[in-house]
Amino acid sequence: MFGWEFPPHLSGGLATATLGLVKGLARRGVAVTLVVPFPVGEPAIPGLRLVSGTWRRDRVRSIRIATPAQPYGGTSAYLASRTYAAGTEGTAVYGANLFAEVDRLAGIAGEIALDEPHDVIHTHDWITYAAGMAARAVSGRPIVAHLHATEFDRAGDGANPWIAARERDGLRGADHVITNSRAVKRQAQDRYGVPEGRVTAVHWGIDDVYEQWTGGGASPLPADAAIVLFLGRVTRQKGPDYFLDVAGRVAALVPEAHFVMAGTGDLLPRAIMRAAESGIADRVHFAGPVGGAEVDRAFRMAAVCLMPSVSEPFGLVALESLRAGTPCIVPPAAGVAEVASNAIKIDFWDVDKMTRTVVDLLRDRDRREQIGARGREEVASPRFSLDEPARQIEAVYRQAIAAHPGVGHA
Amino acid sequence: MRDVCLYAQVHQPYRLRRFRFFDIGTGQTYFDERQNRELLLRIAHKCYLPTNQLVERLIRDSDGEFRMALSLSGTVVEQLSATAPHVLESFQRVVGTGGVELLSETFHHSLASLGQTAEFREQVELHRRTIARHFHQRPRVFRNTELIYFDDLAPTIEALAYAGMLVEGADGVLGWRSPNHVYAATAAPGLRLLPRNHRLSDDVGFRFADRRWARWPLTADTYAEWLAASPGDSIHLFLDYETFGEHLWAETGIFEFLRHLPGACRRRGLRFVHPSTLAERTPVGALSFPRPTSWADEDRGVTAWLGNPMQAAARARLHQVGAAVAATGNAQLLSEWRRLTTSDHLYYICTKWSNDGDVHQHFSPYDTPYDAFVTFMNVLQDLELTAGEAGGRASRRSRLDTGERAVPDRHSQSARV
């Protein structure tokens, strides 16, 4: 399996999804060799959410290749990270740009495919597609390409045509494609022309074993403060501006409302400046990156979690919010909206409706708790466990392997 | 005979520790004791101790002909007293020569002069008492934080019985007039204003070590020549004391420059005078400062502290929390709040990325102004919470006191307030 950042440093995102998938597969007895192109050492944040009673380490091998490639930022974030990574120990000589890094990973992938016995190659998003192809060229095993988000989801109109081209080639060249929602599946078909029979939508699940907040009162704010939470990367894709729009309006209507933005990203400075200008700087708080039990703490302290994502291929954060019993507002186009019936669906651009809904929830504690309880109950069902996506993906593996009769079992 | 008035500012803030949102309410201390102590000792080693020693020698060797003025902020005196008493003694020795006149300012090096008149007076009084206790002087001349001055401040300063005040010799205010005279304040004709000669001051403070500067390297002899050739009655040279050895390392030759300056000046008939001496002079005219003017940055305004929305929001929040703290009547909380009024905290939030911005970055303990803002706001949130609890006669801190914590200076200092 070719992934990147692993284990995850933050809630949500691909790394968390990969971790969940690997754990689910391990529980089913599928052995995974995970190749990650990220120059991280051992988890630096104490209490990282890697702990799980059923976690079978011996079934997962992780090979870390030093590279500064980052999945979300495109080439500019890559250039910024390079300076940092170049100074760390044990990193290799780097190419001139992100694409060179991707190609370098692909170059190494062939060698790894020779050394590591495998039946199927699982790649995650465009950055690893070329590596998958290189591995297949050596081993002849089928490729299952996972599409978590398209370049258009990440960058909108600013989509990088080179990345989109790699995405297209990777998807068309794969033996089978897995998307994490029906919406992304449609994109794979419509945008990239992958035939319907070669795409399967598999929705994510969440781990029932996770680091819980045990410190008592979760909110650092006064007892009467009602918190609206934004948790995720502070990037265009996640709609931080819409969150602040809603914050400004809700603040005027609910005096005890406070707003917490947890996470970091290229739009964080702008969000901080906007909060300062808004006249409610005393009620907009910035928690920075959160990890470990603080993620659970953030959900628990919140009265409502607001995800005004411009694009949300899946939206694992919504499941984590519901798991904590915190009502969550998601855009109807989010992958998670296809499966979580207790998530509240409002379009990211509908600031009026988000405002009304948040105000209603803040004012009506009973209703809030009812919705929270229903959501918690829903995500506790086996449908949302890690086992469910693992089961479906294993079926895709078997189907792909069966379609490659020419290759002997390794 | 022309006079030279040399003055230097000594100040160190209480820098904040990294204070995250989730630290609010956990009883974490606000101030980074270790960083503050280490910085203070480093600066003392590079600047305060060697400069004090040199100045003391220059005063003694010249039989008191060489003289200068210093102003030490209350926050630096307090920190020296707590963590580096031998450095404080070194200041006391140099002041004890009689050649160093001390000036008044706000204890906390704050911006309270911009609208918080009652708080301003209290901080000035706190400083006055601190200077009296440690140095047995009663200053007659005032210098406000970063030389901030504007007309409306003049009556307040005069009412506090100061004879004179240091101001920035801003070109926009002086116009055709020279900074090399003593002026009266239009808004308080009894108050004398000493405008800083920013060109000659910055030749030392900023340009001295600049190898691209056409006049580099600057010798004491050349500099004394420039002083002697300047028009006017008295030349007011105001600098950071940290110029000597800290902003400009010893390797730049700054100590050699200072060592030879008194002799070079004497040979050219220049005489060193104290600000209070100049404040007795008859003014050549009156100056009006309609807007707050400081010695910082190219614009000489107050935009280094109040130039962007984050700074405005931080200052508004500071005053909001200040009211909550005042309502508790709790002296310890008030003392902590006052440490937050130190202008440096707002300076770190400055987002000017011009040449000025470079200067700001040099002095900031934060990676970005946004970090500085978020940290400051988190601390204020915590302080407000504490004040709310203190007002309710409950001790939130002791209830939440479950985890380990560093030696909390917020508790240990309480006895001295």
JSON list of C-alpha atoms in Angstrom, two decimals, chain B residues 9 113 150 168 172 352 363:
[
{"chain": "B", "resi": 9, "resn": "GLN", "atom": "CA", "xyz": [16.61, 53.67, 27.64]},
{"chain": "B", "resi": 113, "resn": "SER", "atom": "CA", "xyz": [-0.66, 57.57, 28.11]},
{"chain": "B", "resi": 150, "resn": "PHE", "atom": "CA", "xyz": [1.16, 64.54, 21.99]},
{"chain": "B", "resi": 168, "resn": "GLU", "atom": "CA", "xyz": [10.94, 62.74, 19.21]},
{"chain": "B", "resi": 172, "resn": "GLY", "atom": "CA", "xyz": [6.79, 66.77, 10.51]},
{"chain": "B", "resi": 352, "resn": "LYS", "atom": "CA", "xyz": [4.66, 45.66, 8.86]},
{"chain": "B", "resi": 363, "resn": "PHE", "atom": "CA", "xyz": [12.92, 41.65, 18.89]}
]
